[in-house]
């Protein structure tokens, strides 16, 4: 349910951007809520896959640590304790952040797609602080036409054929980048 809430929050933020820009919208090309069931199902399957992969990596790490100890005949709980700490700490946080990024951006993209005719410009926005990766930094402030091939290529989380992937996201973290939409007829 949390992924669904984050997905819907992403959608609501696009609506809020429309309101702030004083946009008088046409009817959406489709009802974005019709795809919610499929989008949420997709997010849940993706979460299951990532959790399974994460669990398998932890189990493999524990098995190798125990086999190494068996080979040497020495018992050292340090590597095992490190894996267990990682399992409940940083790796889990990265996994959750990764899923949050997926949900948030899919919600935003879904809502923007429904009002694509009303969108004048999409701008890639990276959070330019000490945590932004070099690939996302290169794409920051790139202006594209919604629906174009370049737009599809740079949708967050970044996995671009031109700029490469978001390095934080590809390592299991969260891509904090987003697309900012400027609407036709906005009150600027």
PDB file of C-alpha atoms in Angstrom:
ATOM      1  CA  UNK A   1       0.000   0.000   0.000  1.00  0.00           C
ATOM      2  CA  UNK A   2       2.922   2.376   0.614  1.00  0.00           C
ATOM      3  CA  UNK A   3       4.086   2.093  -3.005  1.00  0.00           C
ATOM      4  CA  UNK A   4       0.531   2.841  -4.152  1.00  0.00           C
ATOM      5  CA  UNK A   5       0.424   5.926  -1.909  1.00  0.00           C
ATOM      6  CA  UNK A   6       3.776   7.183  -3.234  1.00  0.00           C
ATOM      7  CA  UNK A   7       2.648   6.555  -6.824  1.00  0.00           C
ATOM      8  CA  UNK A   8      -0.557   8.517  -6.223  1.00  0.00           C
ATOM      9  CA  UNK A   9       1.385  11.271  -4.473  1.00  0.00           C
ATOM     10  CA  UNK A  10       3.602  11.589  -7.566  1.00  0.00           C
ATOM     11  CA  UNK A  11       0.466  11.959  -9.678  1.00  0.00           C
ATOM     12  CA  UNK A  12      -0.983  14.558  -7.315  1.00  0.00           C
ATOM     13  CA  UNK A  13       2.204  16.626  -7.496  1.00  0.00           C
ATOM     14  CA  UNK A  14       1.839  16.997 -11.262  1.00  0.00           C
ATOM     15  CA  UNK A  15      -1.726  18.236 -10.698  1.00  0.00           C
ATOM     16  CA  UNK A  16      -0.391  20.704  -8.126  1.00  0.00           C
ATOM     17  CA  UNK A  17       2.166  21.994 -10.650  1.00  0.00           C
ATOM     18  CA  UNK A  18      -0.721  22.587 -13.079  1.00  0.00           C
ATOM     19  CA  UNK A  19      -2.631  24.511 -10.428  1.00  0.00           C
ATOM     20  CA  UNK A  20       0.408  26.656  -9.516  1.00  0.00           C
ATOM     21  CA  UNK A  21       0.900  27.527 -13.170  1.00  0.00           C
ATOM     22  CA  UNK A  22      -2.781  28.562 -13.440  1.00  0.00           C
ATOM     23  CA  UNK A  23      -3.351  26.209 -16.339  1.00  0.00           C
ATOM     24  CA  UNK A  24      -6.775  25.758 -17.870  1.00  0.00           C
ATOM     25  CA  UNK A  25      -6.508  22.130 -18.942  1.00  0.00           C
ATOM     26  CA  UNK A  26      -8.125  20.368 -21.840  1.00  0.00           C
ATOM     27  CA  UNK A  27      -9.713  17.006 -21.097  1.00  0.00           C
ATOM     28  CA  UNK A  28      -7.034  14.398 -20.478  1.00  0.00           C
ATOM     29  CA  UNK A  29      -6.209  12.078 -23.380  1.00  0.00           C
ATOM     30  CA  UNK A  30      -7.115   9.207 -21.083  1.00  0.00           C
ATOM     31  CA  UNK A  31      -8.210   8.749 -17.499  1.00  0.00           C
ATOM     32  CA  UNK A  32      -4.896   8.311 -15.649  1.00  0.00           C
ATOM     33  CA  UNK A  33      -6.651   6.403 -12.872  1.00  0.00           C
ATOM     34  CA  UNK A  34      -7.570   3.629 -15.346  1.00  0.00           C
ATOM     35  CA  UNK A  35      -3.930   2.566 -15.485  1.00  0.00           C
ATOM     36  CA  UNK A  36      -3.462   2.674 -11.720  1.00  0.00           C
ATOM     37  CA  UNK A  37      -4.213  -1.007 -11.213  1.00  0.00           C
ATOM     38  CA  UNK A  38      -1.661  -2.056 -13.839  1.00  0.00           C
ATOM     39  CA  UNK A  39       0.922   0.475 -12.691  1.00  0.00           C
ATOM     40  CA  UNK A  40       0.583  -0.584  -9.072  1.00  0.00           C
ATOM     41  CA  UNK A  41       0.707  -4.258 -10.047  1.00  0.00           C
ATOM     42  CA  UNK A  42       3.904  -3.481 -12.003  1.00  0.00           C
ATOM     43  CA  UNK A  43       5.416  -1.683  -9.002  1.00  0.00           C
ATOM     44  CA  UNK A  44       4.549  -4.582  -6.684  1.00  0.00           C
ATOM     45  CA  UNK A  45       6.102  -7.138  -9.076  1.00  0.00           C
ATOM     46  CA  UNK A  46       9.194  -4.979  -9.415  1.00  0.00           C
ATOM     47  CA  UNK A  47       9.407  -4.722  -5.613  1.00  0.00           C
ATOM     48  CA  UNK A  48       9.049  -8.505  -5.282  1.00  0.00           C
ATOM     49  CA  UNK A  49      11.813  -9.026  -7.841  1.00  0.00           C
ATOM     50  CA  UNK A  50      14.158  -6.575  -6.125  1.00  0.00           C
ATOM     51  CA  UNK A  51      13.452  -8.054  -2.690  1.00  0.00           C
ATOM     52  CA  UNK A  52      14.059 -11.574  -4.019  1.00  0.00           C
ATOM     53  CA  UNK A  53      17.337 -10.496  -5.616  1.00  0.00           C
ATOM     54  CA  UNK A  54      18.362  -8.713  -2.414  1.00  0.00           C
ATOM     55  CA  UNK A  55      17.478 -11.753  -0.283  1.00  0.00           C
ATOM     56  CA  UNK A  56      19.398 -14.075  -2.601  1.00  0.00           C
ATOM     57  CA  UNK A  57      22.477 -11.867  -2.376  1.00  0.00           C
ATOM     58  CA  UNK A  58      22.322 -11.891   1.441  1.00  0.00           C
ATOM     59  CA  UNK A  59      21.872 -15.681   1.565  1.00  0.00           C
ATOM     60  CA  UNK A  60      24.751 -16.187  -0.874  1.00  0.00           C
ATOM     61  CA  UNK A  61      26.946 -13.852   1.173  1.00  0.00           C
ATOM     62  CA  UNK A  62      26.176 -15.742   4.380  1.00  0.00           C
ATOM     63  CA  UNK A  63      26.793 -19.104   2.688  1.00  0.00           C
ATOM     64  CA  UNK A  64      30.174 -17.995   1.334  1.00  0.00           C
ATOM     65  CA  UNK A  65      31.198 -16.509   4.682  1.00  0.00           C
ATOM     66  CA  UNK A  66      30.331 -19.777   6.443  1.00  0.00           C
ATOM     67  CA  UNK A  67      32.083 -21.901   3.788  1.00  0.00           C
ATOM     68  CA  UNK A  68      35.237 -19.792   4.096  1.00  0.00           C
ATOM     69  CA  UNK A  69      35.200 -20.355   7.829  1.00  0.00           C
ATOM     70  CA  UNK A  70      34.743 -24.076   7.361  1.00  0.00           C
ATOM     71  CA  UNK A  71      37.730 -24.205   5.009  1.00  0.00           C
ATOM     72  CA  UNK A  72      39.987 -22.411   7.461  1.00  0.00           C
ATOM     73  CA  UNK A  73      38.599 -24.195  10.489  1.00  0.00           C
ATOM     74  CA  UNK A  74      38.299 -20.882  12.322  1.00  0.00           C
ATOM     75  CA  UNK A  75      35.087 -19.364  13.563  1.00  0.00           C
ATOM     76  CA  UNK A  76      34.907 -15.604  13.083  1.00  0.00           C
ATOM     77  CA  UNK A  77      31.490 -14.019  13.442  1.00  0.00           C
ATOM     78  CA  UNK A  78      32.687 -10.634  12.145  1.00  0.00           C
ATOM     79  CA  UNK A  79      31.871 -11.236   8.437  1.00  0.00           C
ATOM     80  CA  UNK A  80      28.529 -12.817   9.307  1.00  0.00           C
ATOM     81  CA  UNK A  81      27.650 -10.023  11.719  1.00  0.00           C
ATOM     82  CA  UNK A  82      28.610  -7.490   9.025  1.00  0.00           C
ATOM     83  CA  UNK A  83      26.252  -9.115   6.522  1.00  0.00           C
ATOM     84  CA  UNK A  84      23.445  -9.199   9.067  1.00  0.00           C
ATOM     85  CA  UNK A  85      24.036  -5.538   9.982  1.00  0.00           C
ATOM     86  CA  UNK A  86      24.017  -4.615   6.319  1.00  0.00           C
ATOM     87  CA  UNK A  87      20.792  -6.549   5.829  1.00  0.00           C
ATOM     88  CA  UNK A  88      19.007  -4.441   8.438  1.00  0.00           C
ATOM     89  CA  UNK A  89      20.805  -1.203   7.694  1.00  0.00           C
ATOM     90  CA  UNK A  90      22.154   0.525   4.665  1.00  0.00           C
ATOM     91  CA  UNK A  91      21.238  -2.053   2.009  1.00  0.00           C
ATOM     92  CA  UNK A  92      17.642  -2.138   3.146  1.00  0.00           C
ATOM     93  CA  UNK A  93      17.475   1.657   3.119  1.00  0.00           C
ATOM     94  CA  UNK A  94      18.865   1.711  -0.447  1.00  0.00           C
ATOM     95  CA  UNK A  95      16.329  -0.906  -1.552  1.00  0.00           C
ATOM     96  CA  UNK A  96      13.431   1.074  -0.086  1.00  0.00           C
ATOM     97  CA  UNK A  97      14.740   4.339  -1.569  1.00  0.00           C
ATOM     98  CA  UNK A  98      14.973   2.648  -4.964  1.00  0.00           C
ATOM     99  CA  UNK A  99      11.341   1.517  -4.765  1.00  0.00           C
ATOM    100  CA  UNK A 100      10.226   4.999  -3.640  1.00  0.00           C
ATOM    101  CA  UNK A 101      11.960   6.501  -6.678  1.00  0.00           C
ATOM    102  CA  UNK A 102      10.224   4.040  -9.014  1.00  0.00           C
ATOM    103  CA  UNK A 103       6.787   4.724  -7.522  1.00  0.00           C
ATOM    104  CA  UNK A 104       7.104   8.519  -7.383  1.00  0.00           C
ATOM    105  CA  UNK A 105       8.362   8.875 -10.950  1.00  0.00           C
ATOM    106  CA  UNK A 106       5.885   6.411 -12.457  1.00  0.00           C
ATOM    107  CA  UNK A 107       3.040   8.368 -10.835  1.00  0.00           C
ATOM    108  CA  UNK A 108       4.362  11.664 -12.205  1.00  0.00           C
ATOM    109  CA  UNK A 109       4.917  10.237 -15.692  1.00  0.00           C
ATOM    110  CA  UNK A 110       1.443   8.677 -15.786  1.00  0.00           C
ATOM    111  CA  UNK A 111      -0.283  11.927 -14.858  1.00  0.00           C
ATOM    112  CA  UNK A 112       1.839  13.971 -17.268  1.00  0.00           C
ATOM    113  CA  UNK A 113       1.050  11.532 -20.083  1.00  0.00           C
ATOM    114  CA  UNK A 114      -2.670  12.061 -19.600  1.00  0.00           C
ATOM    115  CA  UNK A 115      -2.243  15.820 -20.114  1.00  0.00           C
ATOM    116  CA  UNK A 116       0.536  15.591 -22.709  1.00  0.00           C
ATOM    117  CA  UNK A 117      -1.243  17.938 -25.120  1.00  0.00           C
ATOM    118  CA  UNK A 118      -1.209  20.642 -22.442  1.00  0.00           C
ATOM    119  CA  UNK A 119       2.488  20.320 -21.665  1.00  0.00           C
ATOM    120  CA  UNK A 120       4.721  22.789 -23.474  1.00  0.00           C
ATOM    121  CA  UNK A 121       8.063  21.626 -22.144  1.00  0.00           C
ATOM    122  CA  UNK A 122       9.576  19.015 -19.844  1.00  0.00           C
ATOM    123  CA  UNK A 123      12.757  19.883 -17.955  1.00  0.00           C
ATOM    124  CA  UNK A 124      15.005  17.318 -16.277  1.00  0.00           C
ATOM    125  CA  UNK A 125      15.746  18.452 -12.744  1.00  0.00           C
ATOM    126  CA  UNK A 126      18.571  16.926 -10.723  1.00  0.00           C
ATOM    127  CA  UNK A 127      19.060  17.768  -7.068  1.00  0.00           C
ATOM    128  CA  UNK A 128      22.433  19.446  -7.365  1.00  0.00           C
ATOM    129  CA  UNK A 129      24.032  18.715  -4.036  1.00  0.00           C
ATOM    130  CA  UNK A 130      26.842  16.444  -2.887  1.00  0.00           C
ATOM    131  CA  UNK A 131      24.743  13.346  -3.589  1.00  0.00           C
ATOM    132  CA  UNK A 132      23.938  13.866  -7.271  1.00  0.00           C
ATOM    133  CA  UNK A 133      25.723  11.479  -9.619  1.00  0.00           C
ATOM    134  CA  UNK A 134      27.735  12.757 -12.575  1.00  0.00           C
ATOM    135  CA  UNK A 135      25.301  11.333 -15.163  1.00  0.00           C
ATOM    136  CA  UNK A 136      22.255  13.038 -13.639  1.00  0.00           C
ATOM    137  CA  UNK A 137      24.252  16.253 -13.260  1.00  0.00           C
ATOM    138  CA  UNK A 138      24.994  16.216 -17.019  1.00  0.00           C
ATOM    139  CA  UNK A 139      21.268  15.973 -17.829  1.00  0.00           C
ATOM    140  CA  UNK A 140      20.165  18.662 -15.358  1.00  0.00           C
ATOM    141  CA  UNK A 141      18.107  21.446 -16.981  1.00  0.00           C
ATOM    142  CA  UNK A 142      17.783  19.552 -20.275  1.00  0.00           C
ATOM    143  CA  UNK A 143      14.613  20.753 -21.972  1.00  0.00           C
ATOM    144  CA  UNK A 144      12.725  18.244 -24.100  1.00  0.00           C
ATOM    145  CA  UNK A 145       9.416  17.933 -25.859  1.00  0.00           C
ATOM    146  CA  UNK A 146       7.091  15.635 -23.907  1.00  0.00           C
ATOM    147  CA  UNK A 147       6.649  12.270 -25.586  1.00  0.00           C
ATOM    148  CA  UNK A 148       9.744  12.678 -27.781  1.00  0.00           C
ATOM    149  CA  UNK A 149      12.439  10.001 -27.983  1.00  0.00           C
ATOM    150  CA  UNK A 150      14.779  12.211 -25.939  1.00  0.00           C
ATOM    151  CA  UNK A 151      12.070  12.643 -23.285  1.00  0.00           C
ATOM    152  CA  UNK A 152      11.640   8.872 -23.039  1.00  0.00           C
ATOM    153  CA  UNK A 153      15.422   8.442 -22.851  1.00  0.00           C
ATOM    154  CA  UNK A 154      15.893  10.743 -19.853  1.00  0.00           C
ATOM    155  CA  UNK A 155      12.819   9.943 -17.739  1.00  0.00           C
ATOM    156  CA  UNK A 156      13.881   9.463 -14.114  1.00  0.00           C
ATOM    157  CA  UNK A 157      15.230   7.272 -12.734  1.00  0.00           C
ATOM    158  CA  UNK A 158      17.805   7.940 -15.445  1.00  0.00           C
ATOM    159  CA  UNK A 159      18.747   4.983 -17.640  1.00  0.00           C
ATOM    160  CA  UNK A 160      19.755   6.919 -20.729  1.00  0.00           C
ATOM    161  CA  UNK A 161      21.331   5.553 -23.889  1.00  0.00           C
ATOM    162  CA  UNK A 162      23.099   8.915 -24.238  1.00  0.00           C
ATOM    163  CA  UNK A 163      24.047   9.857 -20.656  1.00  0.00           C
ATOM    164  CA  UNK A 164      24.081   6.426 -18.996  1.00  0.00           C
ATOM    165  CA  UNK A 165      22.227   5.321 -15.874  1.00  0.00           C
ATOM    166  CA  UNK A 166      21.790   7.162 -12.611  1.00  0.00           C
ATOM    167  CA  UNK A 167      24.789   5.808 -10.727  1.00  0.00           C
ATOM    168  CA  UNK A 168      23.086   5.990  -7.340  1.00  0.00           C
ATOM    169  CA  UNK A 169      19.977   4.186  -8.589  1.00  0.00           C
ATOM    170  CA  UNK A 170      21.948   1.516 -10.455  1.00  0.00           C
ATOM    171  CA  UNK A 171      23.801   0.765  -7.196  1.00  0.00           C
ATOM    172  CA  UNK A 172      20.491   0.238  -5.419  1.00  0.00           C
ATOM    173  CA  UNK A 173      19.910   3.771  -4.168  1.00  0.00           C
ATOM    174  CA  UNK A 174      17.346   6.386  -5.034  1.00  0.00           C
ATOM    175  CA  UNK A 175      17.421   8.708  -8.003  1.00  0.00           C
ATOM    176  CA  UNK A 176      16.051  11.974  -6.627  1.00  0.00           C
ATOM    177  CA  UNK A 177      15.710  13.557 -10.062  1.00  0.00           C
ATOM    178  CA  UNK A 178      12.357  14.464 -11.550  1.00  0.00           C
ATOM    179  CA  UNK A 179      10.821  15.999 -14.630  1.00  0.00           C
ATOM    180  CA  UNK A 180       9.363  19.478 -14.235  1.00  0.00           C
ATOM    181  CA  UNK A 181       6.488  20.205 -16.585  1.00  0.00           C
ATOM    182  CA  UNK A 182       5.709  23.631 -17.991  1.00  0.00           C
ATOM    183  CA  UNK A 183       2.203  23.926 -19.371  1.00  0.00           C
ATOM    184  CA  UNK A 184       0.854  25.788 -22.372  1.00  0.00           C
ATOM    185  CA  UNK A 185      -1.069  28.868 -21.338  1.00  0.00           C
ATOM    186  CA  UNK A 186       0.574  28.979 -17.930  1.00  0.00           C
ATOM    187  CA  UNK A 187       0.221  32.175 -15.979  1.00  0.00           C
ATOM    188  CA  UNK A 188       3.837  33.296 -15.840  1.00  0.00           C
TER     189      UNK A 188
END
